[in-house]
Short mmCIF file of C-alpha atoms and ligand atoms in Angstrom, two decimals:
data_model
loop_
_atom_site.label_atom_id
_atom_site.label_comp_id
_atom_site.label_asym_id
_atom_site.label_seq_id
_atom_site.Cartn_x
_atom_site.Cartn_y
_atom_site.Cartn_z
CA MET H 1 11.65 23.88 70.15
CA THR H 2 7.83 23.80 69.04
CA ASP H 3 6.47 24.53 65.65
CA THR H 4 4.73 27.79 66.60
CA LEU H 5 4.95 31.31 66.07
CA THR H 6 4.29 33.79 68.93
CA ILE H 7 2.96 37.07 68.03
CA VAL H 8 2.55 40.05 70.37
CA ASP H 9 -0.05 42.46 69.44
CA ASN H 10 1.35 45.87 70.76
CA ARG H 11 -2.04 47.45 70.38
CA THR H 12 -3.30 45.35 73.26
CA GLY H 13 -0.22 43.68 74.71
CA LYS H 14 -2.01 40.21 74.07
CA LYS H 15 0.17 37.26 73.03
CA TYR H 16 -0.95 34.53 70.53
CA ASP H 17 0.68 31.21 69.56
CA LEU H 18 -0.01 30.12 65.95
CA PRO H 19 0.99 26.71 64.84
CA ILE H 20 3.44 26.31 62.03
CA GLN H 21 3.01 23.81 59.48
CA ASP H 22 5.30 23.13 56.23
CA GLY H 23 6.96 26.56 56.69
CA THR H 24 3.59 28.29 56.71
CA ILE H 25 1.15 29.93 59.17
CA ARG H 26 -2.71 29.93 58.46
CA ALA H 27 -3.90 33.34 57.33
CA VAL H 28 -7.23 32.77 59.28
CA ASP H 29 -5.31 32.20 62.56
CA LEU H 30 -4.67 35.89 62.39
CA ARG H 31 -8.31 36.35 62.67
CA GLN H 32 -8.13 36.04 66.39
CA VAL H 33 -5.77 39.04 66.63
CA LYS H 34 -8.05 41.72 67.42
CA ALA H 35 -7.86 45.48 68.78
CA ALA H 36 -11.47 45.36 69.90
CA PRO H 37 -14.11 42.56 70.30
CA ASP H 38 -16.04 43.89 67.26
CA ASP H 39 -12.82 44.09 65.22
CA PHE H 40 -12.89 41.81 62.25
CA GLY H 41 -9.37 40.59 63.01
CA LEU H 42 -5.98 40.73 61.34
CA MET H 43 -5.57 39.92 57.60
CA THR H 44 -2.53 39.47 55.46
CA TYR H 45 -1.96 41.93 52.75
CA ASP H 46 -0.35 40.41 49.72
CA PRO H 47 -0.72 41.88 46.43
CA ALA H 48 0.15 39.46 43.60
CA PHE H 49 0.66 36.50 46.07
CA MET H 50 4.21 37.34 46.74
CA ASN H 51 4.43 35.38 49.88
CA THR H 52 0.91 33.31 49.96
CA ALA H 53 0.52 29.65 49.49
CA ASN H 54 -2.81 29.05 47.83
CA CYS H 55 -3.03 25.39 47.93
CA ARG H 56 -1.11 22.07 48.87
CA SER H 57 -0.09 20.44 45.84
CA ALA H 58 1.63 17.09 45.10
CA ILE H 59 2.21 17.83 41.27
CA THR H 60 5.22 19.89 40.63
CA TYR H 61 8.13 21.19 42.80
CA ILE H 62 10.32 24.12 42.21
CA ASP H 63 13.35 25.29 44.20
CA GLY H 64 13.92 28.56 42.84
CA ASP H 65 17.31 29.30 44.42
CA LYS H 66 18.69 26.10 43.43
CA GLY H 67 17.18 25.82 39.96
CA ILE H 68 15.32 22.44 40.58
CA LEU H 69 12.07 21.67 38.68
CA LEU H 70 10.54 18.14 39.46
CA TYR H 71 6.99 16.70 38.08
CA ARG H 72 5.72 14.37 40.52
CA GLY H 73 9.45 14.06 41.91
CA TYR H 74 11.09 13.34 38.74
CA PRO H 75 13.71 15.83 37.65
CA ILE H 76 12.82 17.90 34.38
CA GLU H 77 16.26 17.04 32.88
CA GLN H 78 15.44 13.31 32.97
CA LEU H 79 11.93 13.59 31.51
CA ALA H 80 13.31 15.74 28.92
CA GLU H 81 15.90 13.17 27.99
CA GLU H 82 13.98 9.96 28.54
CA SER H 83 10.26 10.54 28.40
CA ASP H 84 7.61 12.00 25.78
CA TYR H 85 5.04 14.54 26.11
CA LEU H 86 2.17 12.09 26.18
CA GLU H 87 3.81 10.01 29.06
CA THR H 88 4.76 13.18 30.98
CA ALA H 89 1.07 14.42 30.71
CA TYR H 90 0.04 11.11 32.09
CA LEU H 91 2.59 11.42 35.05
CA ILE H 92 1.43 14.93 35.74
CA LEU H 93 -2.47 13.89 35.46
CA PHE H 94 -2.14 10.69 37.37
CA GLY H 95 0.83 10.87 39.74
CA GLU H 96 2.83 8.01 38.34
CA LEU H 97 4.55 7.17 35.19
CA PRO H 98 2.26 4.72 33.15
CA THR H 99 3.21 1.13 32.71
CA ALA H 100 3.32 -0.30 29.03
CA GLN H 101 -0.26 -1.04 29.32
CA GLN H 102 -1.68 2.12 30.73
CA GLN H 103 0.63 4.03 28.27
CA GLN H 104 -1.11 2.09 25.49
CA ALA H 105 -4.58 2.68 26.54
CA TRP H 106 -3.72 6.49 27.24
CA ALA H 107 -2.23 6.93 23.74
CA ARG H 108 -5.34 5.14 22.30
CA GLU H 109 -7.71 7.34 24.27
CA ILE H 110 -5.97 10.54 23.17
CA THR H 111 -5.70 9.50 19.58
CA ASN H 112 -9.40 8.79 19.61
CA HIS H 113 -10.30 12.39 20.75
CA THR H 114 -8.33 14.39 18.49
CA MET H 115 -11.24 15.15 15.86
CA LEU H 116 -13.08 18.57 16.45
CA HIS H 117 -16.95 18.81 15.98
CA GLU H 118 -17.61 20.29 12.66
CA ASN H 119 -19.43 23.25 14.21
CA ILE H 120 -16.25 24.03 15.91
CA LYS H 121 -14.45 24.38 12.81
CA LYS H 122 -17.44 26.78 11.63
CA LEU H 123 -16.82 28.72 14.76
CA MET H 124 -13.17 29.09 14.04
CA GLU H 125 -13.80 30.15 10.37
CA GLY H 126 -15.77 33.21 11.79
CA PHE H 127 -12.59 34.74 12.79
CA GLN H 128 -11.05 37.46 10.69
CA TYR H 129 -7.88 35.94 8.74
CA ASP H 130 -5.47 38.31 10.81
CA ALA H 131 -7.13 37.26 14.23
CA HIS H 132 -4.18 36.38 16.63
CA PRO H 133 -4.23 32.47 16.86
CA MET H 134 -4.11 32.63 20.70
CA ALA H 135 -7.47 34.61 20.63
CA ILE H 136 -8.80 31.89 18.49
CA PHE H 137 -7.42 29.29 20.54
CA LEU H 138 -8.85 30.52 23.89
CA SER H 139 -12.35 31.38 22.54
CA THR H 140 -12.57 27.85 20.97
CA VAL H 141 -11.47 26.22 24.19
CA GLY H 142 -14.39 28.25 25.94
CA ALA H 143 -16.84 27.32 23.21
CA MET H 144 -16.27 23.66 23.79
CA SER H 145 -18.23 24.16 26.88
CA GLY H 146 -21.27 24.34 24.75
CA PHE H 147 -20.26 21.18 22.99
CA TYR H 148 -19.73 19.08 26.06
CA PRO H 149 -22.65 19.67 28.53
CA ASP H 150 -21.50 16.43 30.52
CA ALA H 151 -18.54 18.67 31.52
CA LYS H 152 -20.71 20.46 34.06
CA HIS H 153 -20.38 17.34 36.31
CA VAL H 154 -17.20 18.27 37.89
CA PHE H 155 -17.50 15.88 40.78
CA ASP H 156 -18.11 12.79 38.51
CA LYS H 157 -14.79 11.13 37.95
CA PRO H 158 -15.62 9.47 34.56
CA ALA H 159 -17.20 12.77 33.32
CA ARG H 160 -13.71 14.43 34.39
CA LEU H 161 -11.56 11.80 32.71
CA ARG H 162 -13.59 12.13 29.37
CA GLN H 163 -12.99 15.93 29.61
CA THR H 164 -9.30 15.44 30.21
CA HIS H 165 -8.83 13.03 27.23
CA ARG H 166 -10.90 15.63 25.03
CA LEU H 167 -8.85 18.55 26.21
CA ILE H 168 -5.30 16.84 25.84
CA ALA H 169 -6.41 15.38 22.62
CA LYS H 170 -7.92 18.53 20.90
CA VAL H 171 -5.94 21.28 21.91
CA PRO H 172 -3.28 20.51 19.02
CA SER H 173 -6.17 20.34 16.53
CA ILE H 174 -7.47 23.70 17.75
CA ALA H 175 -4.13 25.14 17.64
CA ALA H 176 -3.25 23.92 14.06
CA TRP H 177 -6.43 25.00 12.76
CA ALA H 178 -5.97 28.39 14.26
CA TYR H 179 -2.59 28.52 12.47
CA ARG H 180 -4.13 27.32 9.23
CA HIS H 181 -6.99 29.92 9.44
CA SER H 182 -4.49 32.80 9.90
CA ILE H 183 -2.56 31.60 6.68
CA GLY H 184 -5.68 30.76 4.61
CA ARG H 185 -4.93 27.12 4.19
CA PRO H 186 -7.56 24.43 4.48
CA TYR H 187 -7.64 22.71 7.89
CA VAL H 188 -5.92 19.30 7.99
CA TYR H 189 -7.87 16.60 9.76
CA PRO H 190 -5.88 14.55 12.59
CA ASP H 191 -4.08 11.38 11.54
CA ASN H 192 -4.50 8.60 14.02
CA ASP H 193 -1.18 6.85 12.43
CA LEU H 194 1.05 9.48 13.89
CA SER H 195 2.45 10.37 17.28
CA PHE H 196 0.98 13.23 19.30
CA THR H 197 3.62 15.81 18.19
CA GLY H 198 3.88 14.23 14.60
CA ASN H 199 0.03 14.68 14.03
CA PHE H 200 0.34 18.05 15.31
CA LEU H 201 2.97 18.80 12.91
CA ASN H 202 0.94 17.07 10.17
CA MET H 203 -2.10 19.07 10.86
CA LEU H 204 0.18 22.33 10.80
CA PHE H 205 2.15 21.82 7.64
CA LYS H 206 0.58 19.14 5.44
CA MET H 207 -0.14 20.43 1.89
CA THR H 208 -0.99 18.09 -1.06
CA GLU H 209 1.32 15.10 -0.21
CA LEU H 210 -0.30 11.89 0.53
CA LYS H 211 1.70 11.49 3.69
CA TYR H 212 3.42 14.45 5.36
CA GLN H 213 6.88 13.29 6.80
CA ALA H 214 7.85 15.50 9.69
CA ASN H 215 11.56 15.80 10.49
CA PRO H 216 12.17 13.30 13.27
CA VAL H 217 14.63 15.78 14.92
CA LEU H 218 12.28 18.45 14.72
CA THR H 219 9.23 16.13 15.91
CA ARG H 220 11.38 15.17 19.07
CA ALA H 221 12.62 18.82 19.68
CA LEU H 222 8.94 20.08 19.72
CA ASP H 223 8.04 16.97 22.01
CA VAL H 224 10.77 17.91 24.51
CA LEU H 225 9.46 21.58 24.43
CA PHE H 226 6.11 20.03 25.26
CA ILE H 227 7.57 18.37 28.39
CA LEU H 228 9.25 21.62 29.68
CA HIS H 229 6.04 23.32 29.31
CA ALA H 230 3.71 20.98 30.77
CA ASP H 231 3.37 22.38 34.30
CA HIS H 232 4.97 25.05 36.55
CA GLU H 233 2.98 24.96 39.72
CA GLN H 234 1.02 28.03 40.84
CA ASN H 235 1.94 30.35 37.76
CA CYS H 236 -0.48 33.11 36.66
CA SER H 237 -2.57 30.97 34.38
CA THR H 238 -2.56 27.84 36.70
CA THR H 239 -3.84 30.10 39.49
CA THR H 240 -6.43 31.46 37.10
CA MET H 241 -7.39 27.71 36.19
CA ARG H 242 -7.96 26.93 39.89
CA THR H 243 -9.69 30.37 40.66
CA ILE H 244 -12.34 29.90 37.93
CA GLY H 245 -12.53 26.23 38.63
CA SER H 246 -13.15 26.94 42.26
CA SER H 247 -16.77 28.16 41.29
CA GLN H 248 -17.40 24.52 40.00
CA VAL H 249 -17.73 25.70 36.42
CA ASP H 250 -16.88 23.21 33.62
CA PRO H 251 -12.99 22.74 32.90
CA TYR H 252 -13.56 24.36 29.22
CA SER H 253 -14.69 27.65 30.76
CA ALA H 254 -11.90 27.51 33.31
CA MET H 255 -9.37 26.72 30.76
CA ALA H 256 -10.40 29.72 28.33
CA GLY H 257 -9.67 31.93 31.42
CA ALA H 258 -6.33 30.08 31.92
CA ALA H 259 -5.25 30.46 28.44
CA ALA H 260 -6.27 34.10 28.34
CA ALA H 261 -3.91 34.68 31.35
CA LEU H 262 -1.13 32.91 29.49
CA TYR H 263 -1.61 35.00 26.35
CA GLY H 264 -0.10 38.11 28.32
CA PRO H 265 3.29 39.35 27.52
CA LEU H 266 4.56 38.81 31.06
CA HIS H 267 3.53 35.14 31.06
CA GLY H 268 3.19 32.76 28.13
CA GLY H 269 3.25 35.74 25.54
CA ALA H 270 6.91 36.50 26.59
CA ASN H 271 8.39 34.17 23.97
CA GLU H 272 6.65 36.19 21.37
CA ALA H 273 7.79 39.36 23.15
CA VAL H 274 11.48 38.20 23.07
CA LEU H 275 11.48 37.71 19.15
CA ARG H 276 9.98 41.09 18.83
CA MET H 277 12.66 42.51 21.00
CA LEU H 278 15.45 40.67 19.28
CA ASN H 279 14.02 42.04 15.90
CA GLU H 280 13.83 45.68 17.44
CA ILE H 281 17.48 45.18 18.70
CA GLY H 282 18.54 44.00 15.09
CA SER H 283 22.00 43.68 15.59
CA VAL H 284 24.90 42.45 18.06
CA ALA H 285 26.19 45.98 17.84
CA ARG H 286 23.12 47.59 19.15
CA VAL H 287 23.04 45.15 22.31
CA PRO H 288 24.88 47.47 24.84
CA ASP H 289 22.55 50.34 23.98
CA PHE H 290 19.57 48.28 24.47
CA ILE H 291 20.76 47.01 27.87
CA LYS H 292 21.25 50.52 28.72
CA ARG H 293 17.68 51.36 28.09
CA VAL H 294 16.56 48.45 29.96
CA LYS H 295 18.52 49.62 33.19
CA SER H 296 17.17 52.97 32.83
CA GLY H 297 13.61 51.65 33.00
CA GLU H 298 13.12 53.71 29.63
CA ALA H 299 9.50 53.32 28.58
CA GLY H 300 9.13 50.36 30.55
CA ASN H 301 11.58 48.45 28.78
CA ARG H 302 12.43 44.96 30.12
CA LEU H 303 14.75 42.31 28.94
CA MET H 304 12.19 40.11 27.74
CA GLY H 305 12.65 36.45 28.56
CA PHE H 306 14.72 37.28 31.73
CA GLY H 307 13.51 37.20 35.35
CA HIS H 308 11.23 34.99 37.11
CA ARG H 309 9.19 35.31 40.13
CA VAL H 310 10.34 32.00 41.64
CA TYR H 311 13.65 31.13 39.79
CA LYS H 312 16.54 33.32 41.36
CA SER H 313 18.90 31.15 39.29
CA TYR H 314 19.09 29.84 35.81
CA ASP H 315 15.79 28.30 34.98
CA PRO H 316 16.43 24.61 34.31
CA ARG H 317 14.01 24.55 31.53
CA ALA H 318 16.29 27.19 29.86
CA LYS H 319 19.41 25.01 30.07
CA VAL H 320 17.55 22.09 28.16
CA ILE H 321 16.10 24.55 25.43
CA LYS H 322 19.55 25.87 24.86
CA ARG H 323 20.77 22.47 24.11
CA ILE H 324 17.78 21.72 21.92
CA ALA H 325 18.38 24.90 20.02
CA ASP H 326 21.77 23.50 18.93
CA ILE H 327 20.29 20.40 17.72
CA VAL H 328 17.46 22.12 15.85
CA PHE H 329 19.80 24.69 14.18
CA THR H 330 21.74 21.82 12.61
CA VAL H 331 18.51 20.94 10.78
CA THR H 332 17.03 24.28 9.99
CA GLY H 333 20.24 26.44 9.97
CA LYS H 334 21.13 29.05 12.59
CA ASN H 335 18.55 31.59 13.52
CA PRO H 336 20.29 34.91 12.74
CA LEU H 337 18.74 36.27 15.99
CA LEU H 338 20.75 33.74 17.98
CA GLU H 339 23.84 35.78 18.12
CA ILE H 340 21.82 38.82 19.39
CA ALA H 341 20.31 36.61 22.10
CA LEU H 342 23.72 35.11 23.22
CA GLU H 343 25.02 38.62 23.43
CA LEU H 344 22.37 39.64 25.49
CA GLU H 345 22.74 36.86 27.95
CA ARG H 346 26.46 37.29 27.85
CA ILE H 347 26.28 40.93 29.07
CA ALA H 348 23.30 40.28 31.42
CA LEU H 349 24.95 37.51 33.19
CA GLU H 350 27.91 39.69 34.01
CA ASP H 351 26.15 42.95 34.56
CA GLU H 352 25.59 44.28 38.10
CA TYR H 353 21.88 45.51 37.47
CA PHE H 354 21.00 41.62 36.37
CA VAL H 355 23.32 40.10 38.73
CA THR H 356 22.03 41.74 42.07
CA ARG H 357 18.39 41.26 41.04
CA LYS H 358 19.02 37.59 40.24
CA LEU H 359 17.70 38.01 36.65
CA TYR H 360 18.58 34.98 34.60
CA PRO H 361 17.22 33.60 31.19
CA ASN H 362 13.87 31.86 31.63
CA VAL H 363 12.06 29.10 29.61
CA ASP H 364 10.96 31.87 26.93
CA PHE H 365 14.37 33.24 26.27
CA TYR H 366 15.39 30.74 23.67
CA SER H 367 12.13 28.83 22.84
CA GLY H 368 11.02 31.51 20.59
CA LEU H 369 14.34 31.03 18.47
CA ILE H 370 13.57 27.33 18.22
CA TYR H 371 10.05 27.98 17.20
CA GLN H 372 10.98 30.50 14.67
CA ALA H 373 13.69 28.27 13.09
CA MET H 374 10.97 25.45 12.73
CA GLY H 375 8.75 27.64 10.75
CA PHE H 376 6.23 28.99 13.31
CA PRO H 377 5.27 32.59 13.25
CA VAL H 378 5.62 34.62 16.44
CA GLU H 379 1.78 34.75 16.94
CA MET H 380 1.92 30.93 17.40
CA PHE H 381 4.33 31.03 20.14
CA PRO H 382 1.84 31.31 23.18
CA VAL H 383 -0.38 28.67 21.51
CA LEU H 384 2.45 26.38 21.42
CA PHE H 385 2.81 26.97 25.21
CA ALA H 386 -0.79 26.42 25.82
CA ILE H 387 -0.83 23.07 24.04
CA PRO H 388 1.38 21.05 26.77
CA ARG H 389 0.25 23.37 29.65
CA THR H 390 -3.14 21.83 29.11
CA ALA H 391 -1.80 18.81 31.17
CA GLY H 392 -0.85 20.88 34.17
CA TRP H 393 -4.15 23.14 34.02
CA ILE H 394 -6.25 20.03 34.03
CA ALA H 395 -4.32 18.22 36.88
CA GLN H 396 -4.24 21.37 38.93
CA TRP H 397 -7.84 21.83 38.54
CA GLU H 398 -8.84 18.30 39.51
CA GLU H 399 -6.37 18.52 42.70
CA MET H 400 -8.11 21.73 43.77
CA LEU H 401 -11.57 20.21 43.16
CA LEU H 402 -10.64 17.11 45.32
CA ASP H 403 -9.08 19.09 48.04
CA PRO H 404 -11.49 19.19 51.01
CA GLU H 405 -9.78 22.29 52.21
CA GLN H 406 -10.62 24.28 49.05
CA LYS H 407 -13.41 26.40 48.76
CA ILE H 408 -14.53 29.19 46.13
CA ALA H 409 -11.58 31.44 45.76
CA ARG H 410 -12.45 34.74 47.12
CA PRO H 411 -9.75 37.10 48.45
CA ARG H 412 -10.34 39.87 51.01
CA GLN H 413 -9.41 43.68 50.10
CA VAL H 414 -8.17 46.65 52.05
CA TYR H 415 -10.86 49.34 51.28
CA ILE H 416 -9.30 52.72 50.64
CA GLY H 417 -12.27 54.37 48.82
CA PRO H 418 -14.54 57.08 50.49
CA VAL H 419 -16.36 56.44 53.61
CA GLN H 420 -20.25 56.13 53.44
CA ARG H 421 -21.64 59.54 51.98
CA PRO H 422 -25.12 60.64 50.92
CA TYR H 423 -26.08 60.48 47.26
CA ILE H 424 -25.55 64.02 45.49
CA PRO H 425 -28.48 64.97 42.98
CA ARG H 426 -26.98 65.67 39.36
CA GLU H 427 -27.91 69.24 39.53
CA LYS H 428 -26.00 69.89 42.72
CA ARG H 429 -22.85 68.46 41.64
CA ALA H 430 -19.60 70.51 41.20
N1 ACO Z 1 14.18 43.17 32.56
C1 ACO Z 1 14.71 44.26 33.40
N2 ACO Z 1 14.51 44.14 34.80
C2 ACO Z 1 13.79 43.42 35.33
C3 ACO Z 1 13.26 42.34 34.56
C4 ACO Z 1 13.63 42.26 33.24
N3 ACO Z 1 13.12 41.19 32.48
N4 ACO Z 1 12.59 41.44 35.23
C5 ACO Z 1 12.67 42.08 36.53
N5 ACO Z 1 13.34 43.24 36.61
C6 ACO Z 1 13.63 44.04 37.70
C7 ACO Z 1 12.46 44.98 38.08
O1 ACO Z 1 12.47 46.20 37.31
C8 ACO Z 1 12.79 45.09 39.60
O2 ACO Z 1 13.75 45.96 39.74
P1 ACO Z 1 13.60 47.11 40.88
O3 ACO Z 1 13.83 46.27 42.12
O4 ACO Z 1 14.78 48.03 40.73
O5 ACO Z 1 12.27 47.65 40.87
C9 ACO Z 1 13.34 43.76 40.13
O6 ACO Z 1 13.98 43.15 38.77
C10 ACO Z 1 12.30 43.00 40.50
O7 ACO Z 1 11.26 42.80 39.42
P2 ACO Z 1 9.78 42.34 39.62
O8 ACO Z 1 8.95 42.76 38.70
O9 ACO Z 1 9.39 42.91 41.05
O10 ACO Z 1 9.73 40.97 39.78
P3 ACO Z 1 8.59 39.80 39.40
O11 ACO Z 1 8.68 38.78 40.37
O12 ACO Z 1 7.34 40.67 39.93
O13 ACO Z 1 8.34 39.63 37.91
C11 ACO Z 1 8.33 38.84 35.83
C12 ACO Z 1 8.66 38.41 37.35
C13 ACO Z 1 7.14 39.06 35.47
C14 ACO Z 1 8.77 37.44 35.15
C15 ACO Z 1 9.66 39.88 35.39
O14 ACO Z 1 10.89 39.31 35.58
C16 ACO Z 1 9.44 40.02 33.90
O15 ACO Z 1 8.81 40.97 33.52
N6 ACO Z 1 10.24 39.45 32.93
C17 ACO Z 1 10.10 39.60 31.64
C18 ACO Z 1 8.75 38.87 31.06
C19 ACO Z 1 9.22 37.43 30.89
O16 ACO Z 1 10.10 36.98 30.52
N7 ACO Z 1 8.21 36.66 31.34
C20 ACO Z 1 8.20 35.23 31.29
C21 ACO Z 1 8.04 34.59 32.65
S1 ACO Z 1 8.23 32.80 32.56
C22 ACO Z 1 6.67 32.43 32.12
O17 ACO Z 1 5.75 33.10 32.47
C23 ACO Z 1 6.80 31.32 31.24
#
């Protein structure tokens, strides 16, 4: 058996042998398949990249059928149990778990970069009080491009590392200030005595007390949620990060685009959409009617927090989140929407429509309930997703930059518009 694919072009009768590597053929190998010598050659047509690998990556592995998720080879369940976000971010970015010394140096670097430039604060203050915090978040990340001109040197390793420290460290500050802005409270400066997540909670919720004491159970729960969201290979926002980054622009500009992609309701905005959906359903008694409407496709209704392009079984992150939800609710009291969510899940896991389409709860189905119980408004949910995903975005961006096979991203198209035609003067148009 050889690792090749034989194609016969029935237009010409010609036979081609294409090499198969890692379960893929190279789309450019199809260019030799021509019906005539001046033919461009065969292309693949793959809207939404349903069956196209865009890169070779050593960061995150997903087996969607078995429900497996690994960061650099380590199972997500073990990381959620044993690790913390900062260590996991290191793992994702640098490929190995840090030694004690590396962890210390990493934590020190991140702690030292949490402050935001005072002019960034002014920029954020320019937003209306009711601006969506995700709009503030993505604009501020993009604006940082103007504050750190050394970020343009994308092939300079120390410069890349500086931006990595800045981005990982500053995203919680931006997120917290976006929140404080929306509720008209003064911004809280970072506190270097606190952990990554503890400091974030401090910037969000500190009032006049000298030292804000976050509940350790909630701090740990948020940290685990950060671990679960840190990377997820070639999803929409990561693909955006890679695509924008492939033009060799600075990482702040690329990440503003990635955050914008995450904002959408089919991606990181889904947890917000789940909460809105649960509120709209309102009671367990109305769940069957809602399921009926989803199945009929009425007004584009979808069961938000269900389904995934890659997972065709239970999302392993959702399993961990469901466990965390129980722990969080012992501190905060049960979120009244939980009963509705559990009933939706119970029905959906038995219903033929969802079963045949392999639609299972994804990471967003329960995360919103936890965030809400912890006191976050729904608008903050996608921002809470963007903070840890920063690690994944930067790691994927750097991997793309250093991959000699990568070039500026530029897909082809199948043109279906009019053939060439002469310009019609305005007075002669029908
Ligand atoms: N509710 C009801 N039906 C659904 C759902 C859903 N949530 N998701 C998919 N389907 C149906 C589709 O209508 C389609 O049915 P059909 O074959 O009869 O037309 C079939 O399942 C396949 O769906 P697609 O849209 O082709 O699947 P795709 O891989 O493109 O979409 C997506 C994946 C966007 C996640 C989709 O499942 C969805 O919209 N889910 C709800 C939004 C959501 O929870 N997003 C978060 C994803 S996780 C993340 O980004 C962190």
